């Protein structure tokens, strides 16, 4: 009976004796495994990229926008601030207003916020400082507003004029001094609706004074952790609904509430579904390539059995058992799959690194899935070799020796 070491030695000798045929057989497995590894890795990298982009515009955030005016006041702000799990909250009022710098005017989204917005929205300053609650007629500009919207770049301490529309139809123009410019978070794909680069921020108290109102349009809230976002959001939702007179029977009916609430987890779930769908599609195509490679192994092994008929007959005549022949051909097939798996993993990781570098994605390598891809390659070699090996093992030695 052949030992495992002898079987491997004979199999490697057979593979090396037909280098071109073995290389072409292995190529199918290499391409299939490389495609699977590259696509799985790219899917994980895209998922992390979306997560990083969303995190750039807020940390553990919950966003609430009113669908009607005059529903959110200081009472609701205090209610949210006192909710367990809330570590920061900024009321928000916003209006699209005309902004004038030197001789150029543009329509810009103006947001009134408080000093907590800095922490909740993960604000990183390019220059200057963010607002604090003692400020009045100062403004903080997003990078796009300061650097691209106007003919001349706006810097810290430059004056700008903002023209607001009041509810009574009046128009108020007020001069603001630029206190800071916010660094662009570069959220290319994942848009959350709270991106700071395209906005101008002023103190919410100043904005309400100019507009002649005492209510807020919404709230931007930070939970103590990402894991606490859902429970904190649910508790805020319940408290707000009750404070606004929503009946208990309608607490779970979003259409019955005069506001919209969404959080970071919901956006992460949406982007996760997108990256998962993309990865599944690409991996399915790659698996087809891997299947074609397995058929290639089976075909080559069948040809090998036909070519080595006399050799098999001689081996049986010399005392090799049916099991020896079976193991010998299965190992040969598995070695082809093993080599293809190693080269495929290396090629797939290299391809993923190149694409990640080109698309400026983070390098995320799911080791478990890469290991599965390698095991699949060896398994493909095993499965593809079973039928040819069984055919070789069942040969009649006398008929095999007579074969021309």
PDB file of N, CA and C in Angstrom, residues 25-101:
ATOM      1  N   UNK A  25      -4.538  23.777 -16.852  1.00  0.00           N
ATOM      2  CA  UNK A  25      -5.572  23.276 -15.938  1.00  0.00           C
ATOM      3  C   UNK A  25      -5.636  24.148 -14.685  1.00  0.00           C
ATOM      4  N   UNK A  26      -4.440  24.449 -14.149  1.00  0.00           N
ATOM      5  CA  UNK A  26      -4.369  25.262 -12.936  1.00  0.00           C
ATOM      6  C   UNK A  26      -4.882  26.676 -13.187  1.00  0.00           C
ATOM      7  N   UNK A  27      -4.687  27.197 -14.398  1.00  0.00           N
ATOM      8  CA  UNK A  27      -5.086  28.570 -14.718  1.00  0.00           C
ATOM      9  C   UNK A  27      -6.575  28.812 -14.477  1.00  0.00           C
ATOM     10  N   UNK A  28      -7.392  27.805 -14.804  1.00  0.00           N
ATOM     11  CA  UNK A  28      -8.832  27.970 -14.583  1.00  0.00           C
ATOM     12  C   UNK A  28      -9.170  28.175 -13.121  1.00  0.00           C
ATOM     13  N   UNK A  29      -8.495  27.404 -12.254  1.00  0.00           N
ATOM     14  CA  UNK A  29      -8.713  27.543 -10.813  1.00  0.00           C
ATOM     15  C   UNK A  29      -8.172  28.888 -10.325  1.00  0.00           C
ATOM     16  N   UNK A  30      -6.992  29.281 -10.815  1.00  0.00           N
ATOM     17  CA  UNK A  30      -6.375  30.550 -10.401  1.00  0.00           C
ATOM     18  C   UNK A  30      -7.310  31.723 -10.695  1.00  0.00           C
ATOM     19  N   UNK A  31      -7.833  31.751 -11.909  1.00  0.00           N
ATOM     20  CA  UNK A  31      -8.711  32.859 -12.300  1.00  0.00           C
ATOM     21  C   UNK A  31      -9.979  32.866 -11.449  1.00  0.00           C
ATOM     22  N   UNK A  32     -10.564  31.687 -11.257  1.00  0.00           N
ATOM     23  CA  UNK A  32     -11.795  31.607 -10.477  1.00  0.00           C
ATOM     24  C   UNK A  32     -11.603  32.038  -9.034  1.00  0.00           C
ATOM     25  N   UNK A  33     -10.564  31.501  -8.388  1.00  0.00           N
ATOM     26  CA  UNK A  33     -10.305  31.855  -6.982  1.00  0.00           C
ATOM     27  C   UNK A  33      -9.929  33.326  -6.866  1.00  0.00           C
ATOM     28  N   UNK A  34      -9.081  33.826  -7.768  1.00  0.00           N
ATOM     29  CA  UNK A  34      -8.669  35.233  -7.729  1.00  0.00           C
ATOM     30  C   UNK A  34      -9.877  36.158  -7.855  1.00  0.00           C
ATOM     31  N   UNK A  35     -10.796  35.795  -8.758  1.00  0.00           N
ATOM     32  CA  UNK A  35     -11.992  36.624  -8.944  1.00  0.00           C
ATOM     33  C   UNK A  35     -12.852  36.627  -7.687  1.00  0.00           C
ATOM     34  N   UNK A  36     -13.018  35.464  -7.059  1.00  0.00           N
ATOM     35  CA  UNK A  36     -13.815  35.389  -5.826  1.00  0.00           C
ATOM     36  C   UNK A  36     -13.170  36.211  -4.713  1.00  0.00           C
ATOM     37  N   UNK A  37     -11.858  36.014  -4.501  1.00  0.00           N
ATOM     38  CA  UNK A  37     -11.147  36.727  -3.437  1.00  0.00           C
ATOM     39  C   UNK A  37     -11.192  38.232  -3.671  1.00  0.00           C
ATOM     40  N   UNK A  38     -10.912  38.659  -4.902  1.00  0.00           N
ATOM     41  CA  UNK A  38     -10.900  40.097  -5.211  1.00  0.00           C
ATOM     42  C   UNK A  38     -12.263  40.726  -4.981  1.00  0.00           C
ATOM     43  N   UNK A  39     -13.323  40.045  -5.410  1.00  0.00           N
ATOM     44  CA  UNK A  39     -14.659  40.613  -5.277  1.00  0.00           C
ATOM     45  C   UNK A  39     -15.126  40.655  -3.823  1.00  0.00           C
ATOM     46  N   UNK A  40     -14.834  39.597  -3.067  1.00  0.00           N
ATOM     47  CA  UNK A  40     -15.200  39.594  -1.644  1.00  0.00           C
ATOM     48  C   UNK A  40     -14.451  40.695  -0.900  1.00  0.00           C
ATOM     49  N   UNK A  41     -13.166  40.838  -1.218  1.00  0.00           N
ATOM     50  CA  UNK A  41     -12.349  41.868  -0.566  1.00  0.00           C
ATOM     51  C   UNK A  41     -12.838  43.269  -0.932  1.00  0.00           C
ATOM     52  N   UNK A  42     -13.159  43.479  -2.201  1.00  0.00           N
ATOM     53  CA  UNK A  42     -13.664  44.785  -2.632  1.00  0.00           C
ATOM     54  C   UNK A  42     -14.986  45.107  -1.952  1.00  0.00           C
ATOM     55  N   UNK A  43     -15.837  44.094  -1.795  1.00  0.00           N
ATOM     56  CA  UNK A  43     -17.101  44.315  -1.102  1.00  0.00           C
ATOM     57  C   UNK A  43     -16.885  44.772   0.331  1.00  0.00           C
ATOM     58  N   UNK A  44     -15.953  44.121   1.035  1.00  0.00           N
ATOM     59  CA  UNK A  44     -15.642  44.502   2.416  1.00  0.00           C
ATOM     60  C   UNK A  44     -15.033  45.900   2.467  1.00  0.00           C
ATOM     61  N   UNK A  45     -14.186  46.230   1.490  1.00  0.00           N
ATOM     62  CA  UNK A  45     -13.550  47.551   1.456  1.00  0.00           C
ATOM     63  C   UNK A  45     -14.578  48.647   1.197  1.00  0.00           C
ATOM     64  N   UNK A  46     -15.509  48.383   0.267  1.00  0.00           N
ATOM     65  CA  UNK A  46     -16.573  49.362  -0.006  1.00  0.00           C
ATOM     66  C   UNK A  46     -17.441  49.570   1.227  1.00  0.00           C
ATOM     67  N   UNK A  47     -17.757  48.490   1.922  1.00  0.00           N
ATOM     68  CA  UNK A  47     -18.587  48.599   3.119  1.00  0.00           C
ATOM     69  C   UNK A  47     -17.905  49.460   4.187  1.00  0.00           C
ATOM     70  N   UNK A  48     -16.599  49.241   4.379  1.00  0.00           N
ATOM     71  CA  UNK A  48     -15.853  50.055   5.345  1.00  0.00           C
ATOM     72  C   UNK A  48     -15.752  51.501   4.889  1.00  0.00           C
ATOM     73  N   UNK A  49     -15.618  51.696   3.572  1.00  0.00           N
ATOM     74  CA  UNK A  49     -15.533  53.052   3.015  1.00  0.00           C
ATOM     75  C   UNK A  49     -16.815  53.825   3.284  1.00  0.00           C
ATOM     76  N   UNK A  50     -17.966  53.175   3.047  1.00  0.00           N
ATOM     77  CA  UNK A  50     -19.243  53.832   3.325  1.00  0.00           C
ATOM     78  C   UNK A  50     -19.374  54.147   4.813  1.00  0.00           C
ATOM     79  N   UNK A  51     -18.941  53.213   5.662  1.00  0.00           N
ATOM     80  CA  UNK A  51     -19.009  53.429   7.109  1.00  0.00           C
ATOM     81  C   UNK A  51     -18.161  54.621   7.519  1.00  0.00           C
ATOM     82  N   UNK A  52     -16.953  54.724   6.955  1.00  0.00           N
ATOM     83  CA  UNK A  52     -16.065  55.839   7.274  1.00  0.00           C
ATOM     84  C   UNK A  52     -16.646  57.163   6.796  1.00  0.00           C
ATOM     85  N   UNK A  53     -17.252  57.153   5.595  1.00  0.00           N
ATOM     86  CA  UNK A  53     -17.835  58.390   5.066  1.00  0.00           C
ATOM     87  C   UNK A  53     -18.983  58.882   5.938  1.00  0.00           C
ATOM     88  N   UNK A  54     -19.844  57.962   6.348  1.00  0.00           N
ATOM     89  CA  UNK A  54     -20.971  58.344   7.190  1.00  0.00           C
ATOM     90  C   UNK A  54     -20.478  58.842   8.542  1.00  0.00           C
ATOM     91  N   UNK A  55     -19.441  58.176   9.081  1.00  0.00           N
ATOM     92  CA  UNK A  55     -18.874  58.615  10.347  1.00  0.00           C
ATOM     93  C   UNK A  55     -18.237  59.984  10.263  1.00  0.00           C
ATOM     94  N   UNK A  56     -17.825  60.395   9.036  1.00  0.00           N
ATOM     95  CA  UNK A  56     -17.183  61.699   8.872  1.00  0.00           C
ATOM     96  C   UNK A  56     -18.160  62.855   9.052  1.00  0.00           C
ATOM     97  N   UNK A  57     -19.457  62.598   8.897  1.00  0.00           N
ATOM     98  CA  UNK A  57     -20.443  63.676   9.036  1.00  0.00           C
ATOM     99  C   UNK A  57     -21.242  63.552  10.323  1.00  0.00           C
ATOM    100  N   UNK A  58     -20.829  62.684  11.199  1.00  0.00           N
ATOM    101  CA  UNK A  58     -21.528  62.578  12.481  1.00  0.00           C
ATOM    102  C   UNK A  58     -21.115  61.340  13.225  1.00  0.00           C
ATOM    103  N   UNK A  59     -21.115  61.444  14.551  1.00  0.00           N
ATOM    104  CA  UNK A  59     -20.713  60.320  15.388  1.00  0.00           C
ATOM    105  C   UNK A  59     -21.908  59.840  16.195  1.00  0.00           C
ATOM    106  N   UNK A  60     -22.336  58.596  15.936  1.00  0.00           N
ATOM    107  CA  UNK A  60     -23.470  58.002  16.654  1.00  0.00           C
ATOM    108  C   UNK A  60     -24.688  58.928  16.592  1.00  0.00           C
ATOM    109  N   UNK A  61     -24.964  59.448  15.410  1.00  0.00           N
ATOM    110  CA  UNK A  61     -25.942  60.534  15.332  1.00  0.00           C
ATOM    111  C   UNK A  61     -27.379  60.058  15.112  1.00  0.00           C
ATOM    112  N   UNK A  62     -28.283  60.894  15.585  1.00  0.00           N
ATOM    113  CA  UNK A  62     -29.723  60.744  15.366  1.00  0.00           C
ATOM    114  C   UNK A  62     -30.218  62.094  14.858  1.00  0.00           C
ATOM    115  N   UNK A  63     -30.948  62.094  13.767  1.00  0.00           N
ATOM    116  CA  UNK A  63     -31.425  63.344  13.171  1.00  0.00           C
ATOM    117  C   UNK A  63     -32.950  63.387  13.215  1.00  0.00           C
ATOM    118  N   UNK A  64     -33.482  64.531  13.628  1.00  0.00           N
ATOM    119  CA  UNK A  64     -34.939  64.715  13.673  1.00  0.00           C
ATOM    120  C   UNK A  64     -35.272  65.998  12.929  1.00  0.00           C
ATOM    121  N   UNK A  65     -36.217  65.904  11.971  1.00  0.00           N
ATOM    122  CA  UNK A  65     -36.696  67.075  11.244  1.00  0.00           C
ATOM    123  C   UNK A  65     -38.208  67.173  11.397  1.00  0.00           C
ATOM    124  N   UNK A  66     -38.691  68.371  11.659  1.00  0.00           N
ATOM    125  CA  UNK A  66     -40.133  68.571  11.764  1.00  0.00           C
ATOM    126  C   UNK A  66     -40.752  68.641  10.377  1.00  0.00           C
ATOM    127  N   UNK A  67     -41.980  68.166  10.283  1.00  0.00           N
ATOM    128  CA  UNK A  67     -42.728  68.269   9.018  1.00  0.00           C
ATOM    129  C   UNK A  67     -43.725  69.422   9.055  1.00  0.00           C
ATOM    130  N   UNK A  68     -43.855  70.029  10.213  1.00  0.00           N
ATOM    131  CA  UNK A  68     -44.703  71.214  10.379  1.00  0.00           C
ATOM    132  C   UNK A  68     -43.923  72.255  11.167  1.00  0.00           C
ATOM    133  N   UNK A  69     -44.276  73.520  11.016  1.00  0.00           N
ATOM    134  CA  UNK A  69     -43.634  74.572  11.808  1.00  0.00           C
ATOM    135  C   UNK A  69     -44.284  74.642  13.188  1.00  0.00           C
ATOM    136  N   UNK A  70     -43.576  75.292  14.088  1.00  0.00           N
ATOM    137  CA  UNK A  70     -44.114  75.542  15.431  1.00  0.00           C
ATOM    138  C   UNK A  70     -44.415  74.267  16.224  1.00  0.00           C
ATOM    139  N   UNK A  71     -43.538  73.247  16.129  1.00  0.00           N
ATOM    140  CA  UNK A  71     -43.773  72.060  16.967  1.00  0.00           C
ATOM    141  C   UNK A  71     -42.606  71.786  17.918  1.00  0.00           C
ATOM    142  N   UNK A  72     -41.413  72.255  17.555  1.00  0.00           N
ATOM    143  CA  UNK A  72     -40.250  72.023  18.411  1.00  0.00           C
ATOM    144  C   UNK A  72     -39.827  73.322  19.093  1.00  0.00           C
ATOM    145  N   UNK A  73     -39.823  73.299  20.417  1.00  0.00           N
ATOM    146  CA  UNK A  73     -39.438  74.472  21.200  1.00  0.00           C
ATOM    147  C   UNK A  73     -38.383  74.069  22.226  1.00  0.00           C
ATOM    148  N   UNK A  74     -38.087  74.967  23.151  1.00  0.00           N
ATOM    149  CA  UNK A  74     -37.091  74.668  24.179  1.00  0.00           C
ATOM    150  C   UNK A  74     -37.497  73.475  25.046  1.00  0.00           C
ATOM    151  N   UNK A  75     -38.820  73.273  25.190  1.00  0.00           N
ATOM    152  CA  UNK A  75     -39.283  72.117  25.971  1.00  0.00           C
ATOM    153  C   UNK A  75     -38.821  70.807  25.349  1.00  0.00           C
ATOM    154  N   UNK A  76     -38.945  70.724  24.021  1.00  0.00           N
ATOM    155  CA  UNK A  76     -38.509  69.504  23.327  1.00  0.00           C
ATOM    156  C   UNK A  76     -36.980  69.360  23.365  1.00  0.00           C
ATOM    157  N   UNK A  77     -36.278  70.487  23.278  1.00  0.00           N
ATOM    158  CA  UNK A  77     -34.821  70.453  23.376  1.00  0.00           C
ATOM    159  C   UNK A  77     -34.399  69.917  24.741  1.00  0.00           C
ATOM    160  N   UNK A  78     -35.040  70.387  25.801  1.00  0.00           N
ATOM    161  CA  UNK A  78     -34.717  69.915  27.148  1.00  0.00           C
ATOM    162  C   UNK A  78     -35.087  68.448  27.317  1.00  0.00           C
ATOM    163  N   UNK A  79     -36.221  68.053  26.737  1.00  0.00           N
ATOM    164  CA  UNK A  79     -36.665  66.657  26.823  1.00  0.00           C
ATOM    165  C   UNK A  79     -35.632  65.724  26.202  1.00  0.00           C
ATOM    166  N   UNK A  80     -35.116  66.115  25.033  1.00  0.00           N
ATOM    167  CA  UNK A  80     -34.116  65.285  24.348  1.00  0.00           C
ATOM    168  C   UNK A  80     -32.803  65.282  25.132  1.00  0.00           C
ATOM    169  N   UNK A  81     -32.400  66.433  25.617  1.00  0.00           N
ATOM    170  CA  UNK A  81     -31.147  66.532  26.370  1.00  0.00           C
ATOM    171  C   UNK A  81     -31.149  65.636  27.597  1.00  0.00           C
ATOM    172  N   UNK A  82     -32.323  65.441  28.207  1.00  0.00           N
ATOM    173  CA  UNK A  82     -32.443  64.647  29.426  1.00  0.00           C
ATOM    174  C   UNK A  82     -32.731  63.169  29.165  1.00  0.00           C
ATOM    175  N   UNK A  83     -32.786  62.786  27.900  1.00  0.00           N
ATOM    176  CA  UNK A  83     -33.031  61.381  27.565  1.00  0.00           C
ATOM    177  C   UNK A  83     -31.786  60.542  27.842  1.00  0.00           C
ATOM    178  N   UNK A  84     -31.917  59.407  28.524  1.00  0.00           N
ATOM    179  CA  UNK A  84     -30.755  58.540  28.777  1.00  0.00           C
ATOM    180  C   UNK A  84     -30.066  58.127  27.475  1.00  0.00           C
ATOM    181  N   UNK A  85     -28.752  58.204  27.453  1.00  0.00           N
ATOM    182  CA  UNK A  85     -27.987  57.821  26.270  1.00  0.00           C
ATOM    183  C   UNK A  85     -27.596  58.986  25.386  1.00  0.00           C
ATOM    184  N   UNK A  86     -28.172  60.174  25.620  1.00  0.00           N
ATOM    185  CA  UNK A  86     -27.852  61.360  24.821  1.00  0.00           C
ATOM    186  C   UNK A  86     -26.671  62.083  25.459  1.00  0.00           C
ATOM    187  N   UNK A  87     -25.613  62.317  24.676  1.00  0.00           N
ATOM    188  CA  UNK A  87     -24.442  63.027  25.202  1.00  0.00           C
ATOM    189  C   UNK A  87     -24.253  64.394  24.541  1.00  0.00           C
ATOM    190  N   UNK A  88     -25.066  64.709  23.557  1.00  0.00           N
ATOM    191  CA  UNK A  88     -24.997  66.019  22.909  1.00  0.00           C
ATOM    192  C   UNK A  88     -26.181  66.213  21.996  1.00  0.00           C
ATOM    193  N   UNK A  89     -26.696  67.447  21.949  1.00  0.00           N
ATOM    194  CA  UNK A  89     -27.819  67.744  21.055  1.00  0.00           C
ATOM    195  C   UNK A  89     -27.742  69.202  20.626  1.00  0.00           C
ATOM    196  N   UNK A  90     -27.945  69.417  19.340  1.00  0.00           N
ATOM    197  CA  UNK A  90     -28.001  70.775  18.809  1.00  0.00           C
ATOM    198  C   UNK A  90     -29.330  70.979  18.115  1.00  0.00           C
ATOM    199  N   UNK A  91     -30.091  72.038  18.507  1.00  0.00           N
ATOM    200  CA  UNK A  91     -31.275  72.390  17.727  1.00  0.00           C
ATOM    201  C   UNK A  91     -30.829  72.940  16.379  1.00  0.00           C
ATOM    202  N   UNK A  92     -31.675  72.809  15.403  1.00  0.00           N
ATOM    203  CA  UNK A  92     -31.334  73.254  14.046  1.00  0.00           C
ATOM    204  C   UNK A  92     -32.483  74.070  13.472  1.00  0.00           C
ATOM    205  N   UNK A  93     -32.152  75.208  12.894  1.00  0.00           N
ATOM    206  CA  UNK A  93     -33.062  75.925  12.016  1.00  0.00           C
ATOM    207  C   UNK A  93     -32.323  76.184  10.722  1.00  0.00           C
ATOM    208  N   UNK A  94     -32.983  76.099   9.614  1.00  0.00           N
ATOM    209  CA  UNK A  94     -32.279  76.315   8.355  1.00  0.00           C
ATOM    210  C   UNK A  94     -33.146  77.057   7.358  1.00  0.00           C
ATOM    211  N   UNK A  95     -32.442  77.773   6.481  1.00  0.00           N
ATOM    212  CA  UNK A  95     -33.123  78.519   5.429  1.00  0.00           C
ATOM    213  C   UNK A  95     -32.146  78.729   4.283  1.00  0.00           C
ATOM    214  N   UNK A  96     -32.645  78.593   3.076  1.00  0.00           N
ATOM    215  CA  UNK A  96     -31.842  78.922   1.910  1.00  0.00           C
ATOM    216  C   UNK A  96     -31.869  80.439   1.764  1.00  0.00           C
ATOM    217  N   UNK A  97     -30.713  81.079   1.902  1.00  0.00           N
ATOM    218  CA  UNK A  97     -30.655  82.534   1.916  1.00  0.00           C
ATOM    219  C   UNK A  97     -29.622  83.041   0.918  1.00  0.00           C
ATOM    220  N   UNK A  98     -29.742  84.346   0.596  1.00  0.00           N
ATOM    221  CA  UNK A  98     -28.769  84.962  -0.314  1.00  0.00           C
ATOM    222  C   UNK A  98     -27.570  85.436   0.496  1.00  0.00           C
ATOM    223  N   UNK A  99     -26.407  84.969   0.087  1.00  0.00           N
ATOM    224  CA  UNK A  99     -25.168  85.336   0.773  1.00  0.00           C
ATOM    225  C   UNK A  99     -24.322  86.174  -0.174  1.00  0.00           C
ATOM    226  N   UNK A 100     -23.852  87.315   0.312  1.00  0.00           N
ATOM    227  CA  UNK A 100     -23.060  88.225  -0.515  1.00  0.00           C
ATOM    228  C   UNK A 100     -21.671  88.390   0.073  1.00  0.00           C
ATOM    229  N   UNK A 101     -20.681  88.198  -0.795  1.00  0.00           N
ATOM    230  CA  UNK A 101     -19.296  88.448  -0.403  1.00  0.00           C
ATOM    231  C   UNK A 101     -18.653  89.296  -1.499  1.00  0.00           C
TER     232      UNK A 101
END
